[in-house]
Amino acid sequence: MTVDIDFQFVDTNGITLHTAVAGPEDGPLAVLLHGFPEFWYGWKNQIEPLVNAGYRVVVPDQRGYNLSEKPKGVKNYTIDKLRDDITGIIEAFGKNKAVIAGHDWGGAVAWYLTATKPEYVDKLIAINIPHPGAMEKTMRRYPPQWLKSSYMLFFQIPKVPESLFATDGYKQMCEALKASSQPGTFSATDLERYTEAWSQTGSLEAMLNWYRAIWYADIPKDKISVKTKIIWGIGDQFLSTETAKTSLDFLTDGDLVFVGEATHWVNHEQPDIVNRHILDFLK
């Protein structure tokens, strides 16, 4: 990466988030939201192309992750709070709205923000994450999605997942990333960076609290009118392509593209294709 990244601690919604910032200060704002179990680094392949296109790119470690604040208690990780962290970031950078891109859990926040506070969103890019209503709808009519999502039930158990994941230098978490991605996607250097982030005090509990707070979420019913692009690695082990297709039912102006030779981690595996789709969409 040849662009300069400035790391800032940004106060938003009553907490402080560690944030990677790049690009011209007067450029339109693009906020990139990572998922589990990543941090800002998960967007490393997308920052430079967006900067070169003139965007002010802001990539927070979301609440509970890496160097960001980790408030105690499951209810501090409800989707409303996660959404308001991002609206606060948009305001902190002096903007009224931003392009919002989200992957995995970051995409869930992006969907919810767009559905409930669309005035903050210029355009939405969702990568391997369905509209929450599409997830519910698909699970009712497509039983295999229950199996794909079964790991979330394990995450509900207090303390046990944290203890398991931390053993042997976070070996299971590293192996899970490698097993669910194309061979060679995550280098030894990448895994060192992730392990360092997971090792921050309180990180594992906070990261898992995102899943434990899911029961407090209300699923938006109204269609989204914000222009939306869904990019989907077709080999996702966790989410079926049915959830991606069904997401279009919740959009008035949406487009879906499937990317081959890619999994849930498509933005790592096929960065050139993903970046081209993003930049074409934003033009």
Tab-separated table of C-alpha atoms in Angstrom:
chain	number	residue	atom	x	y	z
A	1	MET	CA	0.000	0.000	0.000
A	2	THR	CA	1.525	3.284	-1.101
A	3	VAL	CA	-1.008	5.750	0.294
A	4	ASP	CA	-0.375	7.346	3.670
A	5	ILE	CA	-2.691	6.154	6.436
A	6	ASP	CA	-3.242	8.337	9.469
A	7	PHE	CA	-4.464	6.593	12.618
A	8	GLN	CA	-6.828	8.615	14.759
A	9	PHE	CA	-8.916	8.022	17.869
A	10	VAL	CA	-12.387	9.377	17.135
A	11	ASP	CA	-14.997	10.125	19.797
A	12	THR	CA	-18.439	8.981	18.723
A	13	ASN	CA	-21.657	7.948	20.437
A	14	GLY	CA	-20.077	8.024	23.901
A	15	ILE	CA	-17.062	5.838	23.077
A	16	THR	CA	-13.716	6.154	21.288
A	17	LEU	CA	-12.913	4.244	18.111
A	18	HIS	CA	-9.469	3.692	16.655
A	19	THR	CA	-9.704	4.647	12.989
A	20	ALA	CA	-7.573	4.409	9.853
A	21	VAL	CA	-7.924	7.537	7.705
A	22	ALA	CA	-6.568	8.229	4.217
A	23	GLY	CA	-7.239	10.442	1.242
A	24	PRO	CA	-7.960	14.129	0.640
A	25	GLU	CA	-9.735	15.962	3.440
A	26	ASP	CA	-12.064	17.656	0.976
A	27	GLY	CA	-12.974	14.425	-0.813
A	28	PRO	CA	-16.361	12.718	-0.458
A	29	LEU	CA	-16.444	10.429	2.568
A	30	ALA	CA	-16.297	6.630	2.275
A	31	VAL	CA	-16.665	4.627	5.509
A	32	LEU	CA	-15.636	0.969	5.370
A	33	LEU	CA	-16.970	-1.389	8.059
A	34	HIS	CA	-15.246	-4.689	8.851
A	35	GLY	CA	-16.847	-7.811	10.271
A	36	PHE	CA	-15.934	-10.699	12.575
A	37	PRO	CA	-13.154	-11.433	13.405
A	38	GLU	CA	-11.337	-8.663	11.563
A	39	PHE	CA	-10.437	-5.005	12.213
A	40	TRP	CA	-9.634	-2.052	9.915
A	41	TYR	CA	-6.933	-4.181	8.252
A	42	GLY	CA	-9.625	-6.278	6.577
A	43	TRP	CA	-10.117	-3.442	4.070
A	44	LYS	CA	-6.409	-3.033	3.274
A	45	ASN	CA	-6.950	-3.882	-0.401
A	46	GLN	CA	-9.721	-1.327	-0.912
A	47	ILE	CA	-8.247	1.793	0.729
A	48	GLU	CA	-5.762	2.806	-1.968
A	49	PRO	CA	-8.131	2.492	-4.969
A	50	LEU	CA	-10.738	4.621	-3.188
A	51	VAL	CA	-8.133	7.237	-2.243
A	52	ASN	CA	-6.925	7.333	-5.837
A	53	ALA	CA	-10.532	7.937	-6.887
A	54	GLY	CA	-10.597	11.019	-4.652
A	55	TYR	CA	-12.356	9.704	-1.569
A	56	ARG	CA	-11.638	10.503	2.054
A	57	VAL	CA	-11.541	6.932	3.369
A	58	VAL	CA	-12.325	6.192	7.009
A	59	VAL	CA	-12.003	2.648	8.347
A	60	PRO	CA	-12.799	2.247	12.049
A	61	ASP	CA	-11.978	-0.637	14.307
A	62	GLN	CA	-15.588	-1.084	15.308
A	63	ARG	CA	-16.610	-1.044	18.942
A	64	GLY	CA	-14.986	-3.906	20.852
A	65	TYR	CA	-12.341	-4.589	18.211
A	66	ASN	CA	-8.556	-4.138	18.221
A	67	LEU	CA	-7.665	-0.715	19.689
A	68	SER	CA	-11.206	0.658	19.948
A	69	GLU	CA	-13.053	0.973	23.231
A	70	LYS	CA	-14.660	-2.187	24.616
A	71	PRO	CA	-17.610	-1.343	26.871
A	72	LYS	CA	-18.775	-4.156	29.139
A	73	GLY	CA	-22.122	-5.843	28.757
A	74	VAL	CA	-24.032	-7.414	25.874
A	75	LYS	CA	-26.466	-4.511	25.593
A	76	ASN	CA	-23.602	-2.213	24.649
A	77	TYR	CA	-23.406	-4.094	21.339
A	78	THR	CA	-26.969	-3.775	20.074
A	79	ILE	CA	-27.364	-2.839	16.429
A	80	ASP	CA	-28.712	0.618	17.311
A	81	LYS	CA	-25.514	1.465	19.175
A	82	LEU	CA	-23.338	0.044	16.385
A	83	ARG	CA	-25.261	2.147	13.848
A	84	ASP	CA	-24.950	5.320	15.905
A	85	ASP	CA	-21.191	4.809	16.212
A	86	ILE	CA	-21.066	5.233	12.439
A	87	THR	CA	-23.387	8.227	12.166
A	88	GLY	CA	-21.185	9.841	14.804
A	89	ILE	CA	-18.091	9.136	12.723
A	90	ILE	CA	-19.698	10.726	9.659
A	91	GLU	CA	-20.448	13.846	11.713
A	92	ALA	CA	-16.978	13.826	13.307
A	93	PHE	CA	-15.458	14.109	9.836
A	94	GLY	CA	-17.654	17.095	9.052
A	95	LYS	CA	-19.978	15.381	6.586
A	96	ASN	CA	-23.726	14.926	6.339
A	97	LYS	CA	-23.529	11.586	4.555
A	98	ALA	CA	-21.064	9.024	3.213
A	99	VAL	CA	-20.650	6.061	0.952
A	100	ILE	CA	-20.974	3.100	3.311
A	101	ALA	CA	-19.358	-0.252	2.558
A	102	GLY	CA	-19.688	-3.217	4.881
A	103	HIS	CA	-18.512	-6.814	4.960
A	104	ASP	CA	-19.911	-9.518	7.243
A	105	TRP	CA	-21.036	-7.899	10.529
A	106	GLY	CA	-19.905	-4.529	9.205
A	107	GLY	CA	-22.361	-5.105	6.389
A	108	ALA	CA	-25.134	-5.798	8.889
A	109	VAL	CA	-24.428	-2.412	10.479
A	110	ALA	CA	-24.367	-0.832	7.026
A	111	TRP	CA	-27.728	-2.370	6.075
A	112	TYR	CA	-29.325	-1.270	9.347
A	113	LEU	CA	-27.928	2.251	9.068
A	114	THR	CA	-29.226	2.557	5.518
A	115	ALA	CA	-32.645	1.151	6.417
A	116	THR	CA	-33.204	3.306	9.507
A	117	LYS	CA	-31.205	6.493	8.869
A	118	PRO	CA	-30.913	6.688	5.073
A	119	GLU	CA	-30.160	10.405	5.154
A	120	TYR	CA	-26.611	9.502	6.243
A	121	VAL	CA	-25.951	7.182	3.289
A	122	ASP	CA	-25.013	8.329	-0.201
A	123	LYS	CA	-24.623	4.787	-1.583
A	124	LEU	CA	-24.443	1.358	0.052
A	125	ILE	CA	-22.032	-1.474	-0.790
A	126	ALA	CA	-22.737	-4.799	0.949
A	127	ILE	CA	-20.141	-7.548	0.608
A	128	ASN	CA	-21.150	-11.104	1.538
A	129	ILE	CA	-23.826	-10.004	3.942
A	130	PRO	CA	-27.566	-10.084	3.251
A	131	HIS	CA	-30.243	-7.621	4.244
A	132	PRO	CA	-31.355	-8.781	7.733
A	133	GLY	CA	-34.881	-9.306	6.468
A	134	ALA	CA	-33.539	-11.495	3.685
A	135	MET	CA	-31.681	-13.612	6.218
A	136	GLU	CA	-34.890	-14.185	8.197
A	137	LYS	CA	-36.905	-14.894	5.053
A	138	THR	CA	-34.341	-17.338	3.669
A	139	MET	CA	-34.048	-19.276	6.928
A	140	ARG	CA	-37.811	-19.863	6.850
A	141	ARG	CA	-37.820	-21.377	3.361
A	142	TYR	CA	-34.262	-22.686	2.873
A	143	PRO	CA	-33.249	-25.074	5.726
A	144	PRO	CA	-29.557	-25.405	4.725
A	145	GLN	CA	-29.027	-21.822	5.936
A	146	TRP	CA	-29.780	-23.009	9.479
A	147	LEU	CA	-26.786	-25.315	9.291
A	148	LYS	CA	-24.570	-22.597	7.846
A	149	SER	CA	-25.558	-20.305	10.742
A	150	SER	CA	-25.324	-22.886	13.537
A	151	TYR	CA	-21.983	-21.534	14.790
A	152	MET	CA	-23.855	-18.481	16.083
A	153	LEU	CA	-25.601	-20.673	18.677
A	154	PHE	CA	-22.224	-21.739	20.054
A	155	PHE	CA	-21.233	-18.077	20.329
A	156	GLN	CA	-24.160	-17.515	22.720
A	157	ILE	CA	-22.547	-19.613	25.467
A	158	PRO	CA	-20.899	-17.336	28.072
A	159	LYS	CA	-17.104	-17.506	28.345
A	160	VAL	CA	-16.678	-20.877	26.586
A	161	PRO	CA	-15.979	-19.553	23.067
A	162	GLU	CA	-13.564	-16.963	24.465
A	163	SER	CA	-11.611	-19.649	26.306
A	164	LEU	CA	-11.537	-21.957	23.307
A	165	PHE	CA	-10.473	-19.287	20.826
A	166	ALA	CA	-7.654	-17.965	23.023
A	167	THR	CA	-5.950	-21.331	23.482
A	168	ASP	CA	-2.690	-22.156	21.750
A	169	GLY	CA	-2.106	-18.615	20.509
A	170	TYR	CA	-5.513	-18.250	18.825
A	171	LYS	CA	-4.724	-21.242	16.641
A	172	GLN	CA	-8.377	-22.202	16.088
A	173	MET	CA	-9.273	-18.720	14.896
A	174	CYS	CA	-6.356	-18.691	12.468
A	175	GLU	CA	-7.316	-22.139	11.206
A	176	ALA	CA	-10.934	-21.053	10.777
A	177	LEU	CA	-9.868	-18.156	8.564
A	178	LYS	CA	-7.694	-20.440	6.457
A	179	ALA	CA	-10.294	-23.219	6.231
A	180	SER	CA	-13.078	-20.893	5.065
A	181	SER	CA	-11.001	-19.067	2.426
A	182	GLN	CA	-9.152	-19.876	-0.771
A	183	PRO	CA	-5.656	-21.327	-0.161
A	184	GLY	CA	-3.091	-18.629	0.538
A	185	THR	CA	-5.635	-15.876	1.175
A	186	PHE	CA	-4.337	-15.066	4.657
A	187	SER	CA	-0.549	-14.882	4.869
A	188	ALA	CA	1.501	-15.521	7.992
A	189	THR	CA	1.896	-11.746	8.309
A	190	ASP	CA	-1.869	-11.257	8.055
A	191	LEU	CA	-2.496	-13.822	10.779
A	192	GLU	CA	0.075	-12.160	13.021
A	193	ARG	CA	-1.794	-8.880	12.624
A	194	TYR	CA	-5.110	-10.544	13.462
A	195	THR	CA	-3.661	-12.367	16.451
A	196	GLU	CA	-2.311	-9.096	17.808
A	197	ALA	CA	-5.776	-7.531	17.485
A	198	TRP	CA	-7.514	-10.479	19.157
A	199	SER	CA	-4.980	-10.324	22.007
A	200	GLN	CA	-6.119	-6.873	23.134
A	201	THR	CA	-7.639	-7.058	26.607
A	202	GLY	CA	-11.352	-7.772	26.413
A	203	SER	CA	-11.425	-8.149	22.635
A	204	LEU	CA	-12.779	-11.674	22.344
A	205	GLU	CA	-15.666	-11.076	24.738
A	206	ALA	CA	-16.548	-7.793	23.035
A	207	MET	CA	-16.371	-9.317	19.541
A	208	LEU	CA	-18.655	-12.185	20.559
A	209	ASN	CA	-21.058	-9.786	22.267
A	210	TRP	CA	-22.062	-8.593	18.788
A	211	TYR	CA	-23.604	-12.053	18.285
A	212	ARG	CA	-25.069	-12.184	21.787
A	213	ALA	CA	-26.855	-8.874	21.256
A	214	ILE	CA	-28.521	-10.022	18.035
A	215	TRP	CA	-31.733	-10.911	19.879
A	216	TYR	CA	-32.340	-7.223	20.640
A	217	ALA	CA	-32.475	-6.243	16.971
A	218	ASP	CA	-35.628	-5.191	15.146
A	219	ILE	CA	-35.589	-6.176	11.478
A	220	PRO	CA	-36.473	-3.254	9.160
A	221	LYS	CA	-39.458	-4.055	6.937
A	222	ASP	CA	-39.560	-1.111	4.515
A	223	LYS	CA	-37.712	-1.247	1.225
A	224	ILE	CA	-34.434	0.676	0.958
A	225	SER	CA	-34.383	3.412	-1.683
A	226	VAL	CA	-30.643	4.208	-1.384
A	227	LYS	CA	-28.715	2.963	-4.436
A	228	THR	CA	-27.130	-0.343	-3.396
A	229	LYS	CA	-24.528	-2.757	-4.763
A	230	ILE	CA	-24.240	-6.294	-3.382
A	231	ILE	CA	-20.950	-8.092	-4.112
A	232	TRP	CA	-20.901	-11.791	-3.245
A	233	GLY	CA	-18.178	-14.433	-3.195
A	234	ILE	CA	-20.102	-17.424	-4.458
A	235	GLY	CA	-18.285	-20.005	-2.284
A	236	ASP	CA	-19.363	-18.522	1.075
A	237	GLN	CA	-19.498	-21.306	3.702
A	238	PHE	CA	-21.566	-19.239	6.119
A	239	LEU	CA	-24.210	-17.593	3.944
A	240	SER	CA	-26.099	-19.095	1.022
A	241	THR	CA	-26.474	-17.358	-2.316
A	242	GLU	CA	-30.236	-17.470	-1.615
A	243	THR	CA	-29.765	-14.785	1.049
A	244	ALA	CA	-28.006	-12.581	-1.501
A	245	LYS	CA	-30.750	-13.005	-4.104
A	246	THR	CA	-33.507	-12.427	-1.546
A	247	SER	CA	-31.835	-9.181	-0.455
A	248	LEU	CA	-32.877	-7.643	-3.772
A	249	ASP	CA	-36.511	-7.942	-2.598
A	250	PHE	CA	-35.726	-5.281	0.013
A	251	LEU	CA	-34.297	-2.753	-2.474
A	252	THR	CA	-35.867	-0.354	-4.949
A	253	ASP	CA	-32.529	0.377	-6.652
A	254	GLY	CA	-30.190	-2.557	-6.120
A	255	ASP	CA	-27.777	-4.704	-8.093
A	256	LEU	CA	-26.157	-8.048	-7.229
A	257	VAL	CA	-22.966	-9.481	-8.685
A	258	PHE	CA	-21.524	-12.901	-7.892
A	259	VAL	CA	-17.749	-13.361	-7.916
A	260	GLY	CA	-16.313	-16.776	-8.751
A	261	GLU	CA	-13.253	-18.412	-7.177
A	262	ALA	CA	-14.100	-16.553	-3.992
A	263	THR	CA	-15.607	-17.255	-0.585
A	264	HIS	CA	-16.900	-15.166	2.284
A	265	TRP	CA	-13.545	-13.356	2.109
A	266	VAL	CA	-13.956	-12.140	-1.470
A	267	ASN	CA	-12.489	-8.680	-0.764
A	268	HIS	CA	-9.216	-10.438	0.183
A	269	GLU	CA	-9.298	-13.122	-2.498
A	270	GLN	CA	-10.382	-11.113	-5.537
A	271	PRO	CA	-9.474	-7.515	-4.660
A	272	ASP	CA	-9.075	-6.356	-8.261
A	273	ILE	CA	-12.557	-7.579	-9.199
A	274	VAL	CA	-14.126	-6.213	-6.020
A	275	ASN	CA	-12.413	-2.850	-6.427
A	276	ARG	CA	-13.513	-2.574	-10.039
A	277	HIS	CA	-17.138	-3.239	-9.081
A	278	ILE	CA	-16.945	-0.689	-6.263
A	279	LEU	CA	-15.414	2.060	-8.407
A	280	ASP	CA	-17.774	1.430	-11.328
A	281	PHE	CA	-20.713	1.632	-8.921
A	282	LEU	CA	-19.490	4.905	-7.426
A	283	LYS	CA	-18.930	6.645	-10.763
